[in-house]
Amino acid sequence: MKNYLLTFLLCFILWSNGFSQNSIQSQSIQNDFQNYASTESAKNYTGSFLPVFSNKENTVGSRYLYNRWVDGKVFNTEDILVSNDSYVFNYDKIGKKLLATQDRQKIIEVNINAIKFFTLTNEEEVMVFEKIPVISEQDFFIPLVKNENKYSLYKSIKTKFERANYTTNGIFESGKNYDSFIDVFEYYIGFSGGKEFKKIELKKKSVREILAKDDKKVKQYFLKEEEGIINEHFLNGLITFLNQ
């Protein structure tokens, strides 16, 4: 009986220590992440300043990546995870701001200068956003193809707001009768393991110029793709083909 009680007490002490350490670690991560909003370049939102993800009637598109909060992870410049599962996130495409909250009542704007990359997860996919200072100190880029030895392909989302501009004189009509948020995607090719990047347009001439070093294989891919429509899918396949 004494041996049983001793064993029970020992197990309880070990479990208590483990729970305490996990709690301290979790609290440390939570406190560390709060520090990423306690700078001049980050803001807190409460009350009437809370972001609204749902648009007014007839508005097309959104300034936010998602129409609700989603799961995510945030990593600092040393590749260390600084968020925990108690936070949910959204991304402001116009302001280039990562927003986070625990209770959906107080929202923090994460200091983008202190983070290297973050992930956002919904039911369909996990999206990765990376900082690439050689292109921009403020923007984040989505990796489509990553290769340490040859070519990488990234894209950025640039969103602009356009107000309704519908007019009519009773005979002729012009413009649109709704506000809209318009997404424009830009693409970048990475060279030498990401040490150099060049912007590439969805045009045959731009593709040939940027990838002139592998012009022979580029021509092969153009012949392979009978439709010849240069879009994101085309670039993704081309870069994958060149890396083989």
PDB file of C-alpha atoms in Angstrom:
ATOM      1  CA  MET A   1       0.000   0.000   0.000  1.00  0.00           C
ATOM      2  CA  LYS A   2       2.862   2.358   0.902  1.00  0.00           C
ATOM      3  CA  ASN A   3       4.592   1.573  -2.397  1.00  0.00           C
ATOM      4  CA  TYR A   4       1.361   2.340  -4.257  1.00  0.00           C
ATOM      5  CA  LEU A   5       0.972   5.709  -2.507  1.00  0.00           C
ATOM      6  CA  LEU A   6       4.613   6.612  -3.191  1.00  0.00           C
ATOM      7  CA  THR A   7       4.216   5.728  -6.861  1.00  0.00           C
ATOM      8  CA  PHE A   8       1.010   7.774  -7.100  1.00  0.00           C
ATOM      9  CA  LEU A   9       2.627  10.799  -5.443  1.00  0.00           C
ATOM     10  CA  LEU A  10       5.663  10.579  -7.721  1.00  0.00           C
ATOM     11  CA  CYS A  11       3.468  10.426 -10.849  1.00  0.00           C
ATOM     12  CA  PHE A  12       1.397  13.350  -9.606  1.00  0.00           C
ATOM     13  CA  ILE A  13       4.511  15.469  -8.966  1.00  0.00           C
ATOM     14  CA  LEU A  14       5.926  14.653 -12.425  1.00  0.00           C
ATOM     15  CA  TRP A  15       2.576  15.483 -14.071  1.00  0.00           C
ATOM     16  CA  SER A  16       2.295  18.735 -12.084  1.00  0.00           C
ATOM     17  CA  ASN A  17       5.801  19.798 -13.085  1.00  0.00           C
ATOM     18  CA  GLY A  18       5.104  18.991 -16.739  1.00  0.00           C
ATOM     19  CA  PHE A  19       1.818  20.875 -16.669  1.00  0.00           C
ATOM     20  CA  SER A  20       3.462  23.842 -14.980  1.00  0.00           C
ATOM     21  CA  GLN A  21       6.279  23.943 -17.534  1.00  0.00           C
ATOM     22  CA  ASN A  22       3.833  23.726 -20.438  1.00  0.00           C
ATOM     23  CA  SER A  23       1.730  26.501 -18.920  1.00  0.00           C
ATOM     24  CA  ILE A  24       4.794  28.688 -18.408  1.00  0.00           C
ATOM     25  CA  GLN A  25       5.958  28.035 -21.969  1.00  0.00           C
ATOM     26  CA  SER A  26       2.496  28.769 -23.377  1.00  0.00           C
ATOM     27  CA  GLN A  27       2.231  31.954 -21.308  1.00  0.00           C
ATOM     28  CA  SER A  28       5.738  32.958 -22.435  1.00  0.00           C
ATOM     29  CA  ILE A  29       4.790  32.575 -26.097  1.00  0.00           C
ATOM     30  CA  GLN A  30       1.570  34.503 -25.500  1.00  0.00           C
ATOM     31  CA  ASN A  31       3.418  37.322 -23.751  1.00  0.00           C
ATOM     32  CA  ASP A  32       6.095  37.374 -26.441  1.00  0.00           C
ATOM     33  CA  PHE A  33       3.469  37.655 -29.142  1.00  0.00           C
ATOM     34  CA  GLN A  34       1.758  40.531 -27.331  1.00  0.00           C
ATOM     35  CA  ASN A  35       5.099  42.329 -27.513  1.00  0.00           C
ATOM     36  CA  TYR A  36       4.879  42.237 -31.303  1.00  0.00           C
ATOM     37  CA  ALA A  37       2.034  44.730 -31.065  1.00  0.00           C
ATOM     38  CA  SER A  38       3.584  47.017 -28.461  1.00  0.00           C
ATOM     39  CA  THR A  39       5.529  49.170 -30.916  1.00  0.00           C
ATOM     40  CA  GLU A  40       4.847  52.387 -32.788  1.00  0.00           C
ATOM     41  CA  SER A  41       4.345  50.452 -36.022  1.00  0.00           C
ATOM     42  CA  ALA A  42       1.569  48.294 -34.563  1.00  0.00           C
ATOM     43  CA  LYS A  43      -1.891  49.209 -33.320  1.00  0.00           C
ATOM     44  CA  ASN A  44      -4.674  47.889 -31.109  1.00  0.00           C
ATOM     45  CA  TYR A  45      -8.298  47.985 -32.238  1.00  0.00           C
ATOM     46  CA  THR A  46     -11.323  48.012 -29.917  1.00  0.00           C
ATOM     47  CA  GLY A  47     -14.953  49.115 -29.992  1.00  0.00           C
ATOM     48  CA  SER A  48     -15.985  51.051 -33.094  1.00  0.00           C
ATOM     49  CA  PHE A  49     -12.497  50.661 -34.572  1.00  0.00           C
ATOM     50  CA  LEU A  50     -12.853  46.901 -34.985  1.00  0.00           C
ATOM     51  CA  PRO A  51     -12.341  45.820 -38.622  1.00  0.00           C
ATOM     52  CA  VAL A  52     -15.519  44.743 -40.411  1.00  0.00           C
ATOM     53  CA  PHE A  53     -14.968  41.815 -42.776  1.00  0.00           C
ATOM     54  CA  SER A  54     -18.457  41.852 -44.326  1.00  0.00           C
ATOM     55  CA  ASN A  55     -18.996  44.459 -47.033  1.00  0.00           C
ATOM     56  CA  LYS A  56     -21.983  46.698 -47.426  1.00  0.00           C
ATOM     57  CA  GLU A  57     -24.594  45.574 -49.953  1.00  0.00           C
ATOM     58  CA  ASN A  58     -23.482  45.542 -53.600  1.00  0.00           C
ATOM     59  CA  THR A  59     -19.784  45.909 -52.777  1.00  0.00           C
ATOM     60  CA  VAL A  60     -17.670  43.464 -54.774  1.00  0.00           C
ATOM     61  CA  GLY A  61     -14.521  41.962 -53.273  1.00  0.00           C
ATOM     62  CA  SER A  62     -12.916  42.821 -49.936  1.00  0.00           C
ATOM     63  CA  ARG A  63      -9.861  44.541 -48.498  1.00  0.00           C
ATOM     64  CA  TYR A  64      -9.370  41.475 -46.269  1.00  0.00           C
ATOM     65  CA  LEU A  65      -8.121  38.101 -47.426  1.00  0.00           C
ATOM     66  CA  TYR A  66     -10.934  36.233 -45.637  1.00  0.00           C
ATOM     67  CA  ASN A  67     -14.452  37.153 -44.585  1.00  0.00           C
ATOM     68  CA  ARG A  68     -13.828  35.719 -41.111  1.00  0.00           C
ATOM     69  CA  TRP A  69     -11.023  34.946 -38.658  1.00  0.00           C
ATOM     70  CA  VAL A  70      -8.849  31.930 -39.512  1.00  0.00           C
ATOM     71  CA  ASP A  71      -6.134  29.881 -37.835  1.00  0.00           C
ATOM     72  CA  GLY A  72      -2.516  30.789 -38.378  1.00  0.00           C
ATOM     73  CA  LYS A  73       1.053  30.848 -37.117  1.00  0.00           C
ATOM     74  CA  VAL A  74       3.543  33.711 -36.891  1.00  0.00           C
ATOM     75  CA  PHE A  75       7.341  33.344 -36.977  1.00  0.00           C
ATOM     76  CA  ASN A  76       9.848  36.034 -36.076  1.00  0.00           C
ATOM     77  CA  THR A  77      13.034  36.959 -37.938  1.00  0.00           C
ATOM     78  CA  GLU A  78      14.839  34.073 -36.248  1.00  0.00           C
ATOM     79  CA  ASP A  79      12.297  31.519 -37.550  1.00  0.00           C
ATOM     80  CA  ILE A  80      10.873  31.061 -34.036  1.00  0.00           C
ATOM     81  CA  LEU A  81       7.129  30.538 -33.565  1.00  0.00           C
ATOM     82  CA  VAL A  82       5.814  33.489 -31.527  1.00  0.00           C
ATOM     83  CA  SER A  83       2.048  32.859 -31.646  1.00  0.00           C
ATOM     84  CA  ASN A  84      -0.074  30.108 -30.159  1.00  0.00           C
ATOM     85  CA  ASP A  85      -3.368  28.402 -30.969  1.00  0.00           C
ATOM     86  CA  SER A  86      -5.403  30.866 -28.912  1.00  0.00           C
ATOM     87  CA  TYR A  87      -5.005  33.478 -31.667  1.00  0.00           C
ATOM     88  CA  VAL A  88      -6.905  33.761 -34.933  1.00  0.00           C
ATOM     89  CA  PHE A  89      -5.909  35.985 -37.843  1.00  0.00           C
ATOM     90  CA  ASN A  90      -6.828  37.896 -40.983  1.00  0.00           C
ATOM     91  CA  TYR A  91      -4.786  39.870 -43.507  1.00  0.00           C
ATOM     92  CA  ASP A  92      -5.510  43.414 -44.660  1.00  0.00           C
ATOM     93  CA  LYS A  93      -4.509  43.374 -48.338  1.00  0.00           C
ATOM     94  CA  ILE A  94      -4.590  47.156 -48.748  1.00  0.00           C
ATOM     95  CA  GLY A  95      -2.811  48.106 -45.534  1.00  0.00           C
ATOM     96  CA  LYS A  96      -0.439  45.099 -45.750  1.00  0.00           C
ATOM     97  CA  LYS A  97      -1.246  44.388 -42.106  1.00  0.00           C
ATOM     98  CA  LEU A  98      -1.577  41.111 -40.245  1.00  0.00           C
ATOM     99  CA  LEU A  99      -4.410  41.302 -37.682  1.00  0.00           C
ATOM    100  CA  ALA A 100      -4.745  38.968 -34.715  1.00  0.00           C
ATOM    101  CA  THR A 101      -7.197  38.463 -31.858  1.00  0.00           C
ATOM    102  CA  GLN A 102      -7.942  36.075 -29.032  1.00  0.00           C
ATOM    103  CA  ASP A 103     -11.440  37.187 -28.055  1.00  0.00           C
ATOM    104  CA  ARG A 104     -12.601  38.994 -31.256  1.00  0.00           C
ATOM    105  CA  GLN A 105     -13.103  42.076 -29.092  1.00  0.00           C
ATOM    106  CA  LYS A 106      -9.552  43.359 -28.878  1.00  0.00           C
ATOM    107  CA  ILE A 107      -7.581  43.167 -32.115  1.00  0.00           C
ATOM    108  CA  ILE A 108      -3.858  43.719 -32.463  1.00  0.00           C
ATOM    109  CA  GLU A 109      -1.989  44.758 -35.560  1.00  0.00           C
ATOM    110  CA  VAL A 110       1.204  42.714 -35.661  1.00  0.00           C
ATOM    111  CA  ASN A 111       4.476  44.584 -36.096  1.00  0.00           C
ATOM    112  CA  ILE A 112       5.454  43.391 -39.589  1.00  0.00           C
ATOM    113  CA  ASN A 113       9.039  44.562 -39.125  1.00  0.00           C
ATOM    114  CA  ALA A 114       9.557  41.908 -36.461  1.00  0.00           C
ATOM    115  CA  ILE A 115       8.236  38.879 -38.362  1.00  0.00           C
ATOM    116  CA  LYS A 116       9.729  36.834 -41.194  1.00  0.00           C
ATOM    117  CA  PHE A 117       6.715  34.836 -42.332  1.00  0.00           C
ATOM    118  CA  PHE A 118       3.267  33.702 -41.277  1.00  0.00           C
ATOM    119  CA  THR A 119       0.707  31.117 -42.340  1.00  0.00           C
ATOM    120  CA  LEU A 120      -3.073  31.381 -42.591  1.00  0.00           C
ATOM    121  CA  THR A 121      -5.262  28.284 -42.707  1.00  0.00           C
ATOM    122  CA  ASN A 122      -8.843  27.766 -43.840  1.00  0.00           C
ATOM    123  CA  GLU A 123     -10.733  24.621 -44.798  1.00  0.00           C
ATOM    124  CA  GLU A 124      -9.284  24.574 -48.306  1.00  0.00           C
ATOM    125  CA  GLU A 125      -5.603  25.463 -47.991  1.00  0.00           C
ATOM    126  CA  VAL A 126      -2.680  26.768 -45.985  1.00  0.00           C
ATOM    127  CA  MET A 127      -1.322  30.056 -47.341  1.00  0.00           C
ATOM    128  CA  VAL A 128       2.235  31.126 -46.564  1.00  0.00           C
ATOM    129  CA  PHE A 129       3.303  34.789 -46.603  1.00  0.00           C
ATOM    130  CA  GLU A 130       7.031  35.552 -46.585  1.00  0.00           C
ATOM    131  CA  LYS A 131       8.972  38.781 -46.192  1.00  0.00           C
ATOM    132  CA  ILE A 132      11.472  39.336 -49.033  1.00  0.00           C
ATOM    133  CA  PRO A 133      13.368  42.543 -48.178  1.00  0.00           C
ATOM    134  CA  VAL A 134      15.220  42.669 -51.526  1.00  0.00           C
ATOM    135  CA  ILE A 135      11.832  43.248 -53.187  1.00  0.00           C
ATOM    136  CA  SER A 136       9.956  45.172 -50.494  1.00  0.00           C
ATOM    137  CA  GLU A 137      10.348  45.941 -46.790  1.00  0.00           C
ATOM    138  CA  GLN A 138       6.574  46.196 -46.272  1.00  0.00           C
ATOM    139  CA  ASP A 139       4.935  43.653 -48.547  1.00  0.00           C
ATOM    140  CA  PHE A 140       4.567  39.896 -48.057  1.00  0.00           C
ATOM    141  CA  PHE A 141       4.905  37.366 -50.861  1.00  0.00           C
ATOM    142  CA  ILE A 142       3.255  34.014 -51.458  1.00  0.00           C
ATOM    143  CA  PRO A 143       5.652  31.222 -52.544  1.00  0.00           C
ATOM    144  CA  LEU A 144       4.362  29.219 -55.498  1.00  0.00           C
ATOM    145  CA  VAL A 145       7.571  27.319 -56.316  1.00  0.00           C
ATOM    146  CA  LYS A 146      10.605  27.231 -54.003  1.00  0.00           C
ATOM    147  CA  ASN A 147      14.002  25.918 -55.042  1.00  0.00           C
ATOM    148  CA  GLU A 148      17.294  26.589 -53.269  1.00  0.00           C
ATOM    149  CA  ASN A 149      19.459  25.839 -56.303  1.00  0.00           C
ATOM    150  CA  LYS A 150      17.641  27.276 -59.292  1.00  0.00           C
ATOM    151  CA  TYR A 151      14.392  29.198 -59.801  1.00  0.00           C
ATOM    152  CA  SER A 152      11.677  30.169 -57.343  1.00  0.00           C
ATOM    153  CA  LEU A 153       8.328  31.771 -58.090  1.00  0.00           C
ATOM    154  CA  TYR A 154       6.488  34.172 -55.775  1.00  0.00           C
ATOM    155  CA  LYS A 155       3.416  36.357 -56.093  1.00  0.00           C
ATOM    156  CA  SER A 156       2.093  39.378 -54.241  1.00  0.00           C
ATOM    157  CA  ILE A 157      -1.468  40.638 -53.859  1.00  0.00           C
ATOM    158  CA  LYS A 158      -2.096  44.326 -54.455  1.00  0.00           C
ATOM    159  CA  THR A 159      -5.676  45.425 -53.770  1.00  0.00           C
ATOM    160  CA  LYS A 160      -7.162  48.769 -54.705  1.00  0.00           C
ATOM    161  CA  PHE A 161     -10.555  50.279 -53.902  1.00  0.00           C
ATOM    162  CA  GLU A 162     -12.720  51.756 -56.660  1.00  0.00           C
ATOM    163  CA  ARG A 163     -15.918  53.666 -55.902  1.00  0.00           C
ATOM    164  CA  ALA A 164     -19.065  53.343 -57.944  1.00  0.00           C
ATOM    165  CA  ASN A 165     -18.885  55.705 -60.924  1.00  0.00           C
ATOM    166  CA  TYR A 166     -22.130  55.006 -62.739  1.00  0.00           C
ATOM    167  CA  THR A 167     -23.556  57.852 -64.815  1.00  0.00           C
ATOM    168  CA  THR A 168     -26.369  58.163 -67.348  1.00  0.00           C
ATOM    169  CA  ASN A 169     -28.005  60.941 -69.309  1.00  0.00           C
ATOM    170  CA  GLY A 170     -31.106  58.890 -70.035  1.00  0.00           C
ATOM    171  CA  ILE A 171     -29.684  57.560 -73.269  1.00  0.00           C
ATOM    172  CA  PHE A 172     -26.129  56.464 -72.649  1.00  0.00           C
ATOM    173  CA  GLU A 173     -24.803  54.704 -69.566  1.00  0.00           C
ATOM    174  CA  SER A 174     -21.238  54.317 -68.330  1.00  0.00           C
ATOM    175  CA  GLY A 175     -19.352  53.093 -65.287  1.00  0.00           C
ATOM    176  CA  LYS A 176     -20.511  50.711 -62.595  1.00  0.00           C
ATOM    177  CA  ASN A 177     -23.081  51.168 -59.851  1.00  0.00           C
ATOM    178  CA  TYR A 178     -21.158  49.381 -57.091  1.00  0.00           C
ATOM    179  CA  ASP A 179     -17.986  49.868 -55.061  1.00  0.00           C
ATOM    180  CA  SER A 180     -15.311  47.242 -55.571  1.00  0.00           C
ATOM    181  CA  PHE A 181     -12.027  45.950 -54.201  1.00  0.00           C
ATOM    182  CA  ILE A 182      -9.869  44.754 -57.077  1.00  0.00           C
ATOM    183  CA  ASP A 183      -7.019  42.271 -56.590  1.00  0.00           C
ATOM    184  CA  VAL A 184      -3.995  42.606 -58.860  1.00  0.00           C
ATOM    185  CA  PHE A 185      -1.339  39.903 -58.708  1.00  0.00           C
ATOM    186  CA  GLU A 186       2.348  40.503 -59.391  1.00  0.00           C
ATOM    187  CA  TYR A 187       4.865  37.710 -59.977  1.00  0.00           C
ATOM    188  CA  TYR A 188       8.570  37.495 -59.180  1.00  0.00           C
ATOM    189  CA  ILE A 189      11.227  35.012 -60.234  1.00  0.00           C
ATOM    190  CA  GLY A 190      13.917  34.216 -57.664  1.00  0.00           C
ATOM    191  CA  PHE A 191      17.467  33.375 -58.750  1.00  0.00           C
ATOM    192  CA  SER A 192      20.460  31.876 -56.940  1.00  0.00           C
ATOM    193  CA  GLY A 193      18.514  30.591 -53.965  1.00  0.00           C
ATOM    194  CA  GLY A 194      16.530  33.781 -53.545  1.00  0.00           C
ATOM    195  CA  LYS A 195      19.443  36.234 -53.535  1.00  0.00           C
ATOM    196  CA  GLU A 196      18.060  38.039 -56.572  1.00  0.00           C
ATOM    197  CA  PHE A 197      14.483  38.606 -57.765  1.00  0.00           C
ATOM    198  CA  LYS A 198      13.034  39.992 -60.961  1.00  0.00           C
ATOM    199  CA  LYS A 199       9.436  40.955 -61.640  1.00  0.00           C
ATOM    200  CA  ILE A 200       7.917  38.971 -64.494  1.00  0.00           C
ATOM    201  CA  GLU A 201       4.845  39.930 -66.490  1.00  0.00           C
ATOM    202  CA  LEU A 202       2.285  37.534 -67.942  1.00  0.00           C
ATOM    203  CA  LYS A 203       3.612  38.143 -71.440  1.00  0.00           C
ATOM    204  CA  LYS A 204       5.711  35.944 -73.710  1.00  0.00           C
ATOM    205  CA  LYS A 205       8.319  38.673 -74.230  1.00  0.00           C
ATOM    206  CA  SER A 206       8.798  39.181 -70.489  1.00  0.00           C
ATOM    207  CA  VAL A 207       9.067  35.439 -69.859  1.00  0.00           C
ATOM    208  CA  ARG A 208      11.700  35.036 -72.591  1.00  0.00           C
ATOM    209  CA  GLU A 209      13.729  38.007 -71.329  1.00  0.00           C
ATOM    210  CA  ILE A 210      13.709  37.097 -67.645  1.00  0.00           C
ATOM    211  CA  LEU A 211      14.513  33.437 -68.327  1.00  0.00           C
ATOM    212  CA  ALA A 212      16.905  34.013 -71.241  1.00  0.00           C
ATOM    213  CA  LYS A 213      19.531  31.769 -69.640  1.00  0.00           C
ATOM    214  CA  ASP A 214      17.254  28.755 -70.247  1.00  0.00           C
ATOM    215  CA  ASP A 215      15.720  30.005 -73.484  1.00  0.00           C
ATOM    216  CA  LYS A 216      15.922  26.600 -75.170  1.00  0.00           C
ATOM    217  CA  LYS A 217      13.879  24.905 -72.437  1.00  0.00           C
ATOM    218  CA  VAL A 218      11.490  27.869 -72.304  1.00  0.00           C
ATOM    219  CA  LYS A 219      10.800  27.406 -76.033  1.00  0.00           C
ATOM    220  CA  GLN A 220      10.213  23.696 -75.422  1.00  0.00           C
ATOM    221  CA  TYR A 221       7.643  24.496 -72.764  1.00  0.00           C
ATOM    222  CA  PHE A 222       5.842  26.993 -74.997  1.00  0.00           C
ATOM    223  CA  LEU A 223       5.570  24.287 -77.679  1.00  0.00           C
ATOM    224  CA  LYS A 224       4.381  21.803 -75.074  1.00  0.00           C
ATOM    225  CA  GLU A 225       1.619  24.098 -73.861  1.00  0.00           C
ATOM    226  CA  GLU A 226      -0.576  24.268 -76.951  1.00  0.00           C
ATOM    227  CA  GLU A 227      -2.994  26.904 -75.623  1.00  0.00           C
ATOM    228  CA  GLY A 228      -0.139  29.286 -74.867  1.00  0.00           C
ATOM    229  CA  ILE A 229      -2.149  31.270 -72.307  1.00  0.00           C
ATOM    230  CA  ILE A 230       0.367  32.819 -69.922  1.00  0.00           C
ATOM    231  CA  ASN A 231      -1.179  32.908 -66.461  1.00  0.00           C
ATOM    232  CA  GLU A 232      -0.233  31.793 -62.957  1.00  0.00           C
ATOM    233  CA  HIS A 233      -0.762  28.134 -63.837  1.00  0.00           C
ATOM    234  CA  PHE A 234       1.521  28.522 -66.863  1.00  0.00           C
ATOM    235  CA  LEU A 235       4.305  30.179 -64.829  1.00  0.00           C
ATOM    236  CA  ASN A 236       4.017  27.546 -62.112  1.00  0.00           C
ATOM    237  CA  GLY A 237       4.410  24.752 -64.641  1.00  0.00           C
ATOM    238  CA  LEU A 238       7.231  26.522 -66.491  1.00  0.00           C
ATOM    239  CA  ILE A 239       9.345  27.112 -63.380  1.00  0.00           C
ATOM    240  CA  THR A 240       8.791  23.537 -62.227  1.00  0.00           C
ATOM    241  CA  PHE A 241       9.860  22.326 -65.691  1.00  0.00           C
ATOM    242  CA  LEU A 242      13.022  24.469 -65.690  1.00  0.00           C
ATOM    243  CA  ASN A 243      14.006  23.185 -62.248  1.00  0.00           C
ATOM    244  CA  GLN A 244      13.951  19.550 -63.356  1.00  0.00           C
TER     245      GLN A 244
END
